[in-house]
Amino acid sequence: MIKRYLLLAGVFATIHNSLCVYKVTVIGSGYVGLVLGTGLAEFGNIVTCVDLDTEKIQALNNGIIPIFEPQLPEIIAKNVKEKRLFFSAAIDESIKTADAIFIAVGTPTKPDGTADISAVELVVERISKHINKPTLICTKSTVPIGTNHAIEIFFKNRGMADLAIIVSNPEFLREGSAVHDFFNPDRIVIGTNSSLGSDMMRQLFAPLFEKQTPVLITDPTTAETIKYASNAFLAVKLSYVNEIDRLCQAVGANTHEVTYGMGLDPRIGKYYLKPGPGFGGSCLPKDTRALLQTATENGIKLSMVSAALEANNDQRAWIIHKIKSHLGNTLQNKKIGIWGLAFKANTDDIRESAALYVIKELLANGAQIKAYDPAAMQNFKKEFPTLCYCSNKKEATESIDLLIILTDWDEFKEVHNDQFHLSMEKIKILDTRNILFK
Ligand code: UDX
């Protein structure tokens, strides 16, 4: 096993300043895969992003980016033009020609809470059929602890240990700021038992190593655990602050000032202290559930992590309770405007968004909804095709009994600049993100 060490990347830059151009294949062209592939191309590598979804690949080849992610279309266009970034559905061919393969397929939650890694397994199987030279195989997908070790064993059992250089390199980017996060990570975690693996990672991500990004080189199992432990910690922090917000409202304390005051203590820090309608998205809820399952399988009770999920459900229920109390305890035939359907601002992603839960409850209780979101309405229509969707935020405030703000988009925060803001003063508002009239 290679030695664990934390270093500042610049130390390496002086040793490894040779410019290597690698042929990279990224399997899975979703949020993680597209941002990763584009970033690696921007670093000078020749990258092919592949996907089973031929329509998605066709769209990308026609310059249509399937996700809303600030700055991504521009960098994709630049790298496509400069012939460093390609999109293809020919997975096997791309595997054969690659020096480095990144696995960035989805690992959704199964009904029992565990992560479904069947897509990762299929990709690994496929890679094993087509690699014919030593190739870096790097897992970007969030996989249950022990998966990379199992991948290593898989190749060893096939007599391919020398061909498959296994690396776990968890991704910490956040949707909505994924491009910024890619080029400015807080840390790089490389989990590998191969020194060739860590050397190749240094060269692939050379510009990040040159700018003193903290790098932790460790074994794959530790790297996987860092990812889960980080996301579960964020979940704990958010559930904690949501509970404190409820307390603040009950005792008449100012939540903004309470969280600001807490965040001034560097041991606590100012991030992830904004109360909201409960955390959502494709990672925090899913990864927290998966970590709990892994712990249970290993006979470990994670009371804090389990409480974070329970508190998140409580927070959602609390929002419904507040909506009812604003409307005289009945929702029947009440007209409700919704600002924000995405799970957070700057994304069109609605996975596990508060709006999914809240709107389902409101409709079940007989309310009528007018919804608006700057980017997520197309995705929401797939779940709720018959909802009344508005073409702007003002329309969603007309003839309603209550306006609920569920996502912290800038355009909602800046409502005081809008001509109609005076008419807003007559509307009852439930601002679950605390963004208005600070
Ligand atoms: C998260 C992790 O932050 C990232 O490191 C990992 O790679 C993927 O999972 P993401 O799901 O994109 O990223 O969203 P994030 O910005 O972390 O927000 C998660 C949820 O917490 C959202 O619903 C957001 O609205 C909520 N949140 C976040 C708050 O309610 N308050 C905050 O202060 C921060």
PDB file of C-alpha atoms in Angstrom, residues 74-368:
ATOM      1  CA  GLU A  74     -19.020  28.385 -23.270  1.00  0.00           C
ATOM      2  CA  ILE A  75     -16.180  26.088 -22.158  1.00  0.00           C
ATOM      3  CA  ILE A  76     -17.666  23.125 -24.031  1.00  0.00           C
ATOM      4  CA  ALA A  77     -17.909  25.201 -27.228  1.00  0.00           C
ATOM      5  CA  LYS A  78     -14.327  26.401 -26.846  1.00  0.00           C
ATOM      6  CA  ASN A  79     -12.886  22.926 -26.364  1.00  0.00           C
ATOM      7  CA  VAL A  80     -14.982  21.383 -29.121  1.00  0.00           C
ATOM      8  CA  LYS A  81     -13.743  24.100 -31.463  1.00  0.00           C
ATOM      9  CA  GLU A  82     -10.149  23.515 -30.414  1.00  0.00           C
ATOM     10  CA  LYS A  83     -10.629  19.771 -31.049  1.00  0.00           C
ATOM     11  CA  ARG A  84      -9.899  18.596 -27.530  1.00  0.00           C
ATOM     12  CA  LEU A  85     -13.461  17.581 -26.608  1.00  0.00           C
ATOM     13  CA  PHE A  86     -15.596  14.994 -28.403  1.00  0.00           C
ATOM     14  CA  PHE A  87     -18.910  13.279 -27.721  1.00  0.00           C
ATOM     15  CA  SER A  88     -19.555   9.727 -28.795  1.00  0.00           C
ATOM     16  CA  ALA A  89     -21.886   6.790 -28.268  1.00  0.00           C
ATOM     17  CA  ALA A  90     -19.156   4.333 -29.349  1.00  0.00           C
ATOM     18  CA  ILE A  91     -18.240   3.264 -25.820  1.00  0.00           C
ATOM     19  CA  ASP A  92     -16.142   0.184 -26.657  1.00  0.00           C
ATOM     20  CA  GLU A  93     -14.061   2.038 -29.242  1.00  0.00           C
ATOM     21  CA  SER A  94     -13.428   4.884 -26.776  1.00  0.00           C
ATOM     22  CA  ILE A  95     -12.310   2.402 -24.109  1.00  0.00           C
ATOM     23  CA  LYS A  96      -9.782   0.785 -26.461  1.00  0.00           C
ATOM     24  CA  THR A  97      -8.057   4.037 -27.359  1.00  0.00           C
ATOM     25  CA  ALA A  98      -7.988   5.658 -23.892  1.00  0.00           C
ATOM     26  CA  ASP A  99      -4.987   6.163 -21.608  1.00  0.00           C
ATOM     27  CA  ALA A 100      -7.370   7.093 -18.814  1.00  0.00           C
ATOM     28  CA  ILE A 101     -11.015   6.157 -18.291  1.00  0.00           C
ATOM     29  CA  PHE A 102     -13.204   8.027 -15.826  1.00  0.00           C
ATOM     30  CA  ILE A 103     -16.399   6.373 -14.622  1.00  0.00           C
ATOM     31  CA  ALA A 104     -19.074   9.007 -14.010  1.00  0.00           C
ATOM     32  CA  VAL A 105     -22.332   7.071 -14.262  1.00  0.00           C
ATOM     33  CA  GLY A 106     -25.215   7.452 -11.796  1.00  0.00           C
ATOM     34  CA  THR A 107     -25.516   5.524  -8.537  1.00  0.00           C
ATOM     35  CA  PRO A 108     -29.136   6.218  -7.534  1.00  0.00           C
ATOM     36  CA  THR A 109     -30.776   5.031  -4.324  1.00  0.00           C
ATOM     37  CA  LYS A 110     -32.414   1.595  -4.335  1.00  0.00           C
ATOM     38  CA  PRO A 111     -35.701   1.169  -2.417  1.00  0.00           C
ATOM     39  CA  ASP A 112     -33.779  -0.172   0.622  1.00  0.00           C
ATOM     40  CA  GLY A 113     -31.583   2.963   0.781  1.00  0.00           C
ATOM     41  CA  THR A 114     -28.424   1.355  -0.631  1.00  0.00           C
ATOM     42  CA  ALA A 115     -26.747   2.833  -3.702  1.00  0.00           C
ATOM     43  CA  ASP A 116     -27.467   1.058  -6.973  1.00  0.00           C
ATOM     44  CA  ILE A 117     -24.048   0.489  -8.548  1.00  0.00           C
ATOM     45  CA  SER A 118     -25.233  -1.697 -11.422  1.00  0.00           C
ATOM     46  CA  ALA A 119     -24.251   0.977 -13.973  1.00  0.00           C
ATOM     47  CA  VAL A 120     -20.714   1.092 -12.538  1.00  0.00           C
ATOM     48  CA  GLU A 121     -20.507  -2.712 -12.630  1.00  0.00           C
ATOM     49  CA  LEU A 122     -21.599  -2.810 -16.273  1.00  0.00           C
ATOM     50  CA  VAL A 123     -18.993  -0.204 -17.195  1.00  0.00           C
ATOM     51  CA  VAL A 124     -16.224  -2.108 -15.373  1.00  0.00           C
ATOM     52  CA  GLU A 125     -17.236  -5.322 -17.142  1.00  0.00           C
ATOM     53  CA  ARG A 126     -17.135  -3.510 -20.469  1.00  0.00           C
ATOM     54  CA  ILE A 127     -13.747  -1.956 -19.733  1.00  0.00           C
ATOM     55  CA  SER A 128     -12.347  -5.401 -18.879  1.00  0.00           C
ATOM     56  CA  LYS A 129     -13.336  -6.648 -22.338  1.00  0.00           C
ATOM     57  CA  HIS A 130     -11.648  -3.842 -24.232  1.00  0.00           C
ATOM     58  CA  ILE A 131      -8.518  -2.521 -22.525  1.00  0.00           C
ATOM     59  CA  ASN A 132      -5.330  -3.830 -24.079  1.00  0.00           C
ATOM     60  CA  LYS A 133      -2.660  -1.666 -22.395  1.00  0.00           C
ATOM     61  CA  PRO A 134      -2.122  -0.267 -18.881  1.00  0.00           C
ATOM     62  CA  THR A 135      -5.023   2.150 -18.432  1.00  0.00           C
ATOM     63  CA  LEU A 136      -6.023   4.398 -15.576  1.00  0.00           C
ATOM     64  CA  ILE A 137      -9.533   3.505 -14.400  1.00  0.00           C
ATOM     65  CA  CYS A 138     -10.788   6.250 -12.136  1.00  0.00           C
ATOM     66  CA  THR A 139     -14.107   6.161 -10.321  1.00  0.00           C
ATOM     67  CA  LYS A 140     -15.797   9.547 -10.077  1.00  0.00           C
ATOM     68  CA  SER A 141     -19.257   8.185  -9.306  1.00  0.00           C
ATOM     69  CA  THR A 142     -20.009   8.088  -5.584  1.00  0.00           C
ATOM     70  CA  VAL A 143     -19.798   4.383  -4.843  1.00  0.00           C
ATOM     71  CA  PRO A 144     -20.303   2.490  -1.587  1.00  0.00           C
ATOM     72  CA  ILE A 145     -17.211   2.088   0.532  1.00  0.00           C
ATOM     73  CA  GLY A 146     -15.213  -0.907  -0.678  1.00  0.00           C
ATOM     74  CA  THR A 147     -16.318  -0.714  -4.328  1.00  0.00           C
ATOM     75  CA  ASN A 148     -12.915   0.316  -5.702  1.00  0.00           C
ATOM     76  CA  HIS A 149     -11.277  -2.490  -3.761  1.00  0.00           C
ATOM     77  CA  ALA A 150     -13.802  -4.887  -5.330  1.00  0.00           C
ATOM     78  CA  ILE A 151     -12.947  -3.471  -8.781  1.00  0.00           C
ATOM     79  CA  GLU A 152      -9.266  -4.142  -8.094  1.00  0.00           C
ATOM     80  CA  ILE A 153     -10.053  -7.740  -7.159  1.00  0.00           C
ATOM     81  CA  PHE A 154     -12.248  -8.083 -10.252  1.00  0.00           C
ATOM     82  CA  PHE A 155      -9.319  -7.244 -12.560  1.00  0.00           C
ATOM     83  CA  LYS A 156      -6.861  -9.296 -10.505  1.00  0.00           C
ATOM     84  CA  ASN A 157      -9.073 -12.372 -10.817  1.00  0.00           C
ATOM     85  CA  ARG A 158      -9.003 -11.947 -14.581  1.00  0.00           C
ATOM     86  CA  GLY A 159      -5.209 -11.699 -14.645  1.00  0.00           C
ATOM     87  CA  MET A 160      -5.465  -8.030 -15.603  1.00  0.00           C
ATOM     88  CA  ALA A 161      -3.920  -6.422 -12.505  1.00  0.00           C
ATOM     89  CA  ASP A 162      -1.152  -4.850 -14.617  1.00  0.00           C
ATOM     90  CA  LEU A 163      -3.585  -3.368 -17.123  1.00  0.00           C
ATOM     91  CA  ALA A 164      -6.084  -1.795 -14.731  1.00  0.00           C
ATOM     92  CA  ILE A 165      -4.662   1.084 -12.682  1.00  0.00           C
ATOM     93  CA  ILE A 166      -7.454   1.686 -10.186  1.00  0.00           C
ATOM     94  CA  VAL A 167      -8.005   5.129  -8.673  1.00  0.00           C
ATOM     95  CA  SER A 168     -10.847   6.526  -6.589  1.00  0.00           C
ATOM     96  CA  ASN A 169     -11.120  10.289  -7.066  1.00  0.00           C
ATOM     97  CA  PRO A 170     -14.302  11.501  -5.382  1.00  0.00           C
ATOM     98  CA  GLU A 171     -16.001  14.527  -6.835  1.00  0.00           C
ATOM     99  CA  PHE A 172     -16.943  17.422  -4.570  1.00  0.00           C
ATOM    100  CA  LEU A 173     -18.443  19.823  -7.112  1.00  0.00           C
ATOM    101  CA  ARG A 174     -21.794  21.414  -6.426  1.00  0.00           C
ATOM    102  CA  GLU A 175     -24.433  21.788  -9.095  1.00  0.00           C
ATOM    103  CA  GLY A 176     -24.878  25.405 -10.081  1.00  0.00           C
ATOM    104  CA  SER A 177     -21.236  26.197  -9.374  1.00  0.00           C
ATOM    105  CA  ALA A 178     -19.779  23.007 -10.818  1.00  0.00           C
ATOM    106  CA  VAL A 179     -17.467  24.724 -13.324  1.00  0.00           C
ATOM    107  CA  HIS A 180     -16.079  27.077 -10.695  1.00  0.00           C
ATOM    108  CA  ASP A 181     -15.681  24.171  -8.261  1.00  0.00           C
ATOM    109  CA  PHE A 182     -13.853  22.092 -10.884  1.00  0.00           C
ATOM    110  CA  PHE A 183     -11.227  24.754 -11.490  1.00  0.00           C
ATOM    111  CA  ASN A 184     -11.012  25.828  -7.839  1.00  0.00           C
ATOM    112  CA  PRO A 185     -11.413  22.722  -5.684  1.00  0.00           C
ATOM    113  CA  ASP A 186     -10.866  22.939  -1.929  1.00  0.00           C
ATOM    114  CA  ARG A 187      -8.995  19.646  -2.081  1.00  0.00           C
ATOM    115  CA  ILE A 188      -8.157  16.741  -4.344  1.00  0.00           C
ATOM    116  CA  VAL A 189      -8.539  13.264  -2.907  1.00  0.00           C
ATOM    117  CA  ILE A 190      -6.748  10.478  -4.760  1.00  0.00           C
ATOM    118  CA  GLY A 191      -7.316   6.960  -3.494  1.00  0.00           C
ATOM    119  CA  THR A 192      -5.014   4.429  -5.098  1.00  0.00           C
ATOM    120  CA  ASN A 193      -2.605   1.637  -4.318  1.00  0.00           C
ATOM    121  CA  SER A 194      -0.625   2.404  -7.474  1.00  0.00           C
ATOM    122  CA  SER A 195       2.091   5.072  -7.672  1.00  0.00           C
ATOM    123  CA  LEU A 196       1.582   5.111 -11.455  1.00  0.00           C
ATOM    124  CA  GLY A 197      -2.063   5.923 -10.745  1.00  0.00           C
ATOM    125  CA  SER A 198      -1.239   8.944  -8.587  1.00  0.00           C
ATOM    126  CA  ASP A 199       1.418  10.100 -11.098  1.00  0.00           C
ATOM    127  CA  MET A 200      -1.080   9.998 -13.947  1.00  0.00           C
ATOM    128  CA  MET A 201      -3.646  11.898 -11.872  1.00  0.00           C
ATOM    129  CA  ARG A 202      -1.050  14.599 -11.191  1.00  0.00           C
ATOM    130  CA  GLN A 203      -0.425  14.972 -14.908  1.00  0.00           C
ATOM    131  CA  LEU A 204      -4.076  14.881 -15.915  1.00  0.00           C
ATOM    132  CA  PHE A 205      -4.932  17.598 -13.405  1.00  0.00           C
ATOM    133  CA  ALA A 206      -1.581  19.414 -13.667  1.00  0.00           C
ATOM    134  CA  PRO A 207      -2.937  23.010 -13.464  1.00  0.00           C
ATOM    135  CA  LEU A 208      -4.662  22.242 -10.151  1.00  0.00           C
ATOM    136  CA  PHE A 209      -1.440  20.783  -8.763  1.00  0.00           C
ATOM    137  CA  GLU A 210       0.427  23.891  -9.836  1.00  0.00           C
ATOM    138  CA  LYS A 211      -1.846  26.196  -7.868  1.00  0.00           C
ATOM    139  CA  GLN A 212      -1.295  24.774  -4.415  1.00  0.00           C
ATOM    140  CA  THR A 213      -4.564  22.860  -4.154  1.00  0.00           C
ATOM    141  CA  PRO A 214      -4.321  20.624  -1.076  1.00  0.00           C
ATOM    142  CA  VAL A 215      -3.977  17.021  -2.246  1.00  0.00           C
ATOM    143  CA  LEU A 216      -4.594  13.949  -0.136  1.00  0.00           C
ATOM    144  CA  ILE A 217      -3.189  10.735  -1.519  1.00  0.00           C
ATOM    145  CA  THR A 218      -4.566   7.721   0.245  1.00  0.00           C
ATOM    146  CA  ASP A 219      -6.004   4.265  -0.383  1.00  0.00           C
ATOM    147  CA  PRO A 220      -9.279   3.809  -2.318  1.00  0.00           C
ATOM    148  CA  THR A 221     -11.378   2.802   0.691  1.00  0.00           C
ATOM    149  CA  THR A 222     -10.321   5.900   2.630  1.00  0.00           C
ATOM    150  CA  ALA A 223     -11.039   8.109  -0.388  1.00  0.00           C
ATOM    151  CA  GLU A 224     -14.549   6.664  -0.731  1.00  0.00           C
ATOM    152  CA  THR A 225     -15.164   7.189   2.978  1.00  0.00           C
ATOM    153  CA  ILE A 226     -14.029  10.837   2.789  1.00  0.00           C
ATOM    154  CA  LYS A 227     -16.729  11.508   0.183  1.00  0.00           C
ATOM    155  CA  TYR A 228     -19.546   9.930   2.204  1.00  0.00           C
ATOM    156  CA  ALA A 229     -18.353  11.371   5.502  1.00  0.00           C
ATOM    157  CA  SER A 230     -18.203  14.864   3.950  1.00  0.00           C
ATOM    158  CA  ASN A 231     -21.691  14.746   2.461  1.00  0.00           C
ATOM    159  CA  ALA A 232     -23.177  13.272   5.629  1.00  0.00           C
ATOM    160  CA  PHE A 233     -21.490  16.001   7.680  1.00  0.00           C
ATOM    161  CA  LEU A 234     -23.061  18.671   5.449  1.00  0.00           C
ATOM    162  CA  ALA A 235     -26.411  16.934   5.937  1.00  0.00           C
ATOM    163  CA  VAL A 236     -25.919  17.015   9.721  1.00  0.00           C
ATOM    164  CA  LYS A 237     -24.955  20.697   9.597  1.00  0.00           C
ATOM    165  CA  LEU A 238     -27.971  21.639   7.485  1.00  0.00           C
ATOM    166  CA  SER A 239     -30.450  19.687   9.588  1.00  0.00           C
ATOM    167  CA  TYR A 240     -28.979  21.274  12.672  1.00  0.00           C
ATOM    168  CA  VAL A 241     -29.338  24.789  11.326  1.00  0.00           C
ATOM    169  CA  ASN A 242     -32.879  24.101  10.104  1.00  0.00           C
ATOM    170  CA  GLU A 243     -33.813  23.060  13.627  1.00  0.00           C
ATOM    171  CA  ILE A 244     -32.154  26.169  15.055  1.00  0.00           C
ATOM    172  CA  ASP A 245     -34.196  28.243  12.597  1.00  0.00           C
ATOM    173  CA  ARG A 246     -37.404  26.696  13.902  1.00  0.00           C
ATOM    174  CA  LEU A 247     -36.291  27.488  17.433  1.00  0.00           C
ATOM    175  CA  CYS A 248     -35.434  31.077  16.433  1.00  0.00           C
ATOM    176  CA  GLN A 249     -38.927  31.547  15.041  1.00  0.00           C
ATOM    177  CA  ALA A 250     -40.490  30.162  18.205  1.00  0.00           C
ATOM    178  CA  VAL A 251     -38.474  32.339  20.605  1.00  0.00           C
ATOM    179  CA  GLY A 252     -38.376  35.475  18.421  1.00  0.00           C
ATOM    180  CA  ALA A 253     -34.622  35.381  17.679  1.00  0.00           C
ATOM    181  CA  ASN A 254     -33.240  36.686  14.384  1.00  0.00           C
ATOM    182  CA  THR A 255     -32.091  33.647  12.406  1.00  0.00           C
ATOM    183  CA  HIS A 256     -29.783  35.644  10.124  1.00  0.00           C
ATOM    184  CA  GLU A 257     -27.943  37.103  13.049  1.00  0.00           C
ATOM    185  CA  VAL A 258     -27.851  33.809  14.917  1.00  0.00           C
ATOM    186  CA  THR A 259     -26.279  31.964  11.967  1.00  0.00           C
ATOM    187  CA  TYR A 260     -23.971  34.890  11.202  1.00  0.00           C
ATOM    188  CA  GLY A 261     -22.863  34.930  14.828  1.00  0.00           C
ATOM    189  CA  MET A 262     -22.301  31.163  14.811  1.00  0.00           C
ATOM    190  CA  GLY A 263     -20.366  31.280  11.539  1.00  0.00           C
ATOM    191  CA  LEU A 264     -17.887  33.819  12.881  1.00  0.00           C
ATOM    192  CA  ASP A 265     -16.426  31.034  14.960  1.00  0.00           C
ATOM    193  CA  PRO A 266     -13.932  29.384  12.591  1.00  0.00           C
ATOM    194  CA  ARG A 267     -14.550  26.057  14.297  1.00  0.00           C
ATOM    195  CA  ILE A 268     -18.096  26.271  12.919  1.00  0.00           C
ATOM    196  CA  GLY A 269     -17.510  28.329   9.737  1.00  0.00           C
ATOM    197  CA  LYS A 270     -20.000  30.404   7.802  1.00  0.00           C
ATOM    198  CA  TYR A 271     -20.961  27.909   5.066  1.00  0.00           C
ATOM    199  CA  TYR A 272     -23.949  25.549   5.061  1.00  0.00           C
ATOM    200  CA  LEU A 273     -25.691  27.579   7.742  1.00  0.00           C
ATOM    201  CA  LYS A 274     -28.567  28.877   5.621  1.00  0.00           C
ATOM    202  CA  PRO A 275     -31.876  27.409   6.757  1.00  0.00           C
ATOM    203  CA  GLY A 276     -34.189  26.230   4.016  1.00  0.00           C
ATOM    204  CA  PRO A 277     -37.067  23.890   3.229  1.00  0.00           C
ATOM    205  CA  GLY A 278     -34.854  20.852   3.858  1.00  0.00           C
ATOM    206  CA  PHE A 279     -31.814  19.846   1.821  1.00  0.00           C
ATOM    207  CA  GLY A 280     -32.324  18.064  -1.489  1.00  0.00           C
ATOM    208  CA  GLY A 281     -30.443  17.304  -4.670  1.00  0.00           C
ATOM    209  CA  SER A 282     -28.870  14.251  -6.175  1.00  0.00           C
ATOM    210  CA  CYS A 283     -26.171  13.768  -3.535  1.00  0.00           C
ATOM    211  CA  LEU A 284     -26.755  14.760   0.079  1.00  0.00           C
ATOM    212  CA  PRO A 285     -29.963  12.749   0.679  1.00  0.00           C
ATOM    213  CA  LYS A 286     -28.798   9.772  -1.407  1.00  0.00           C
ATOM    214  CA  ASP A 287     -25.272   9.591  -0.017  1.00  0.00           C
ATOM    215  CA  THR A 288     -26.470  10.012   3.560  1.00  0.00           C
ATOM    216  CA  ARG A 289     -28.886   7.103   3.116  1.00  0.00           C
ATOM    217  CA  ALA A 290     -26.181   4.970   1.500  1.00  0.00           C
ATOM    218  CA  LEU A 291     -23.733   5.694   4.326  1.00  0.00           C
ATOM    219  CA  LEU A 292     -26.338   4.640   6.863  1.00  0.00           C
ATOM    220  CA  GLN A 293     -26.849   1.364   5.006  1.00  0.00           C
ATOM    221  CA  THR A 294     -23.111   0.689   4.877  1.00  0.00           C
ATOM    222  CA  ALA A 295     -22.857   1.406   8.592  1.00  0.00           C
ATOM    223  CA  THR A 296     -25.759  -0.934   9.354  1.00  0.00           C
ATOM    224  CA  GLU A 297     -24.186  -3.704   7.243  1.00  0.00           C
ATOM    225  CA  ASN A 298     -21.042  -3.266   9.326  1.00  0.00           C
ATOM    226  CA  GLY A 299     -22.899  -3.305  12.635  1.00  0.00           C
ATOM    227  CA  ILE A 300     -22.313   0.398  13.285  1.00  0.00           C
ATOM    228  CA  LYS A 301     -25.047   2.768  14.450  1.00  0.00           C
ATOM    229  CA  LEU A 302     -24.683   6.312  13.085  1.00  0.00           C
ATOM    230  CA  SER A 303     -27.207   8.093  15.301  1.00  0.00           C
ATOM    231  CA  MET A 304     -26.227  11.608  14.179  1.00  0.00           C
ATOM    232  CA  VAL A 305     -26.436  10.792  10.484  1.00  0.00           C
ATOM    233  CA  SER A 306     -29.746   9.050  10.910  1.00  0.00           C
ATOM    234  CA  ALA A 307     -31.056  12.037  12.907  1.00  0.00           C
ATOM    235  CA  ALA A 308     -30.022  14.366  10.063  1.00  0.00           C
ATOM    236  CA  LEU A 309     -32.285  12.510   7.643  1.00  0.00           C
ATOM    237  CA  GLU A 310     -35.131  12.365  10.152  1.00  0.00           C
ATOM    238  CA  ALA A 311     -34.775  16.103  10.820  1.00  0.00           C
ATOM    239  CA  ASN A 312     -34.840  16.748   7.074  1.00  0.00           C
ATOM    240  CA  ASN A 313     -38.180  14.958   6.824  1.00  0.00           C
ATOM    241  CA  ASP A 314     -39.395  16.934   9.852  1.00  0.00           C
ATOM    242  CA  GLN A 315     -38.349  20.160   8.133  1.00  0.00           C
ATOM    243  CA  ARG A 316     -40.457  19.333   5.077  1.00  0.00           C
ATOM    244  CA  ALA A 317     -43.440  18.497   7.311  1.00  0.00           C
ATOM    245  CA  TRP A 318     -42.858  21.757   9.218  1.00  0.00           C
ATOM    246  CA  ILE A 319     -43.116  23.721   5.965  1.00  0.00           C
ATOM    247  CA  ILE A 320     -46.515  22.143   5.231  1.00  0.00           C
ATOM    248  CA  HIS A 321     -47.594  22.932   8.783  1.00  0.00           C
ATOM    249  CA  LYS A 322     -46.572  26.571   8.292  1.00  0.00           C
ATOM    250  CA  ILE A 323     -48.374  26.798   4.963  1.00  0.00           C
ATOM    251  CA  LYS A 324     -51.557  25.524   6.600  1.00  0.00           C
ATOM    252  CA  SER A 325     -51.288  27.927   9.509  1.00  0.00           C
ATOM    253  CA  HIS A 326     -50.891  30.839   7.048  1.00  0.00           C
ATOM    254  CA  LEU A 327     -54.121  29.776   5.366  1.00  0.00           C
ATOM    255  CA  GLY A 328     -56.439  29.140   8.302  1.00  0.00           C
ATOM    256  CA  ASN A 329     -55.560  25.452   8.500  1.00  0.00           C
ATOM    257  CA  THR A 330     -57.178  24.460   5.238  1.00  0.00           C
ATOM    258  CA  LEU A 331     -55.673  24.171   1.790  1.00  0.00           C
ATOM    259  CA  GLN A 332     -58.903  23.281  -0.017  1.00  0.00           C
ATOM    260  CA  ASN A 333     -59.266  25.553  -3.091  1.00  0.00           C
ATOM    261  CA  LYS A 334     -56.536  27.873  -1.852  1.00  0.00           C
ATOM    262  CA  LYS A 335     -54.548  29.494  -4.631  1.00  0.00           C
ATOM    263  CA  ILE A 336     -50.847  29.184  -4.000  1.00  0.00           C
ATOM    264  CA  GLY A 337     -47.976  30.688  -5.973  1.00  0.00           C
ATOM    265  CA  ILE A 338     -44.634  28.861  -5.898  1.00  0.00           C
ATOM    266  CA  TRP A 339     -41.304  30.544  -6.624  1.00  0.00           C
ATOM    267  CA  GLY A 340     -38.644  27.926  -7.204  1.00  0.00           C
ATOM    268  CA  LEU A 341     -38.847  24.275  -8.233  1.00  0.00           C
ATOM    269  CA  ALA A 342     -35.150  23.383  -8.489  1.00  0.00           C
ATOM    270  CA  PHE A 343     -33.528  21.858  -5.389  1.00  0.00           C
ATOM    271  CA  LYS A 344     -31.381  25.001  -5.157  1.00  0.00           C
ATOM    272  CA  ALA A 345     -30.514  28.060  -7.239  1.00  0.00           C
ATOM    273  CA  ASN A 346     -28.530  27.973 -10.506  1.00  0.00           C
ATOM    274  CA  THR A 347     -29.592  24.503 -11.533  1.00  0.00           C
ATOM    275  CA  ASP A 348     -32.458  22.914 -13.442  1.00  0.00           C
ATOM    276  CA  ASP A 349     -32.156  19.784 -11.281  1.00  0.00           C
ATOM    277  CA  ILE A 350     -35.274  18.861  -9.324  1.00  0.00           C
ATOM    278  CA  ARG A 351     -34.057  15.598  -7.804  1.00  0.00           C
ATOM    279  CA  GLU A 352     -35.295  15.431  -4.191  1.00  0.00           C
ATOM    280  CA  SER A 353     -36.199  19.123  -4.342  1.00  0.00           C
ATOM    281  CA  ALA A 354     -38.448  20.528  -1.610  1.00  0.00           C
ATOM    282  CA  ALA A 355     -40.908  21.590  -4.333  1.00  0.00           C
ATOM    283  CA  LEU A 356     -41.608  17.978  -5.280  1.00  0.00           C
ATOM    284  CA  TYR A 357     -42.674  17.205  -1.738  1.00  0.00           C
ATOM    285  CA  VAL A 358     -44.492  20.464  -1.017  1.00  0.00           C
ATOM    286  CA  ILE A 359     -46.464  20.558  -4.274  1.00  0.00           C
ATOM    287  CA  LYS A 360     -47.509  16.924  -3.926  1.00  0.00           C
ATOM    288  CA  GLU A 361     -48.848  17.653  -0.432  1.00  0.00           C
ATOM    289  CA  LEU A 362     -50.579  20.852  -1.518  1.00  0.00           C
ATOM    290  CA  LEU A 363     -52.330  19.167  -4.449  1.00  0.00           C
ATOM    291  CA  ALA A 364     -53.367  16.230  -2.250  1.00  0.00           C
ATOM    292  CA  ASN A 365     -55.011  18.752   0.104  1.00  0.00           C
ATOM    293  CA  GLY A 366     -56.992  20.455  -2.668  1.00  0.00           C
ATOM    294  CA  ALA A 367     -54.852  23.564  -3.299  1.00  0.00           C
ATOM    295  CA  GLN A 368     -54.406  25.159  -6.715  1.00  0.00           C
TER     296      GLN A 368
END
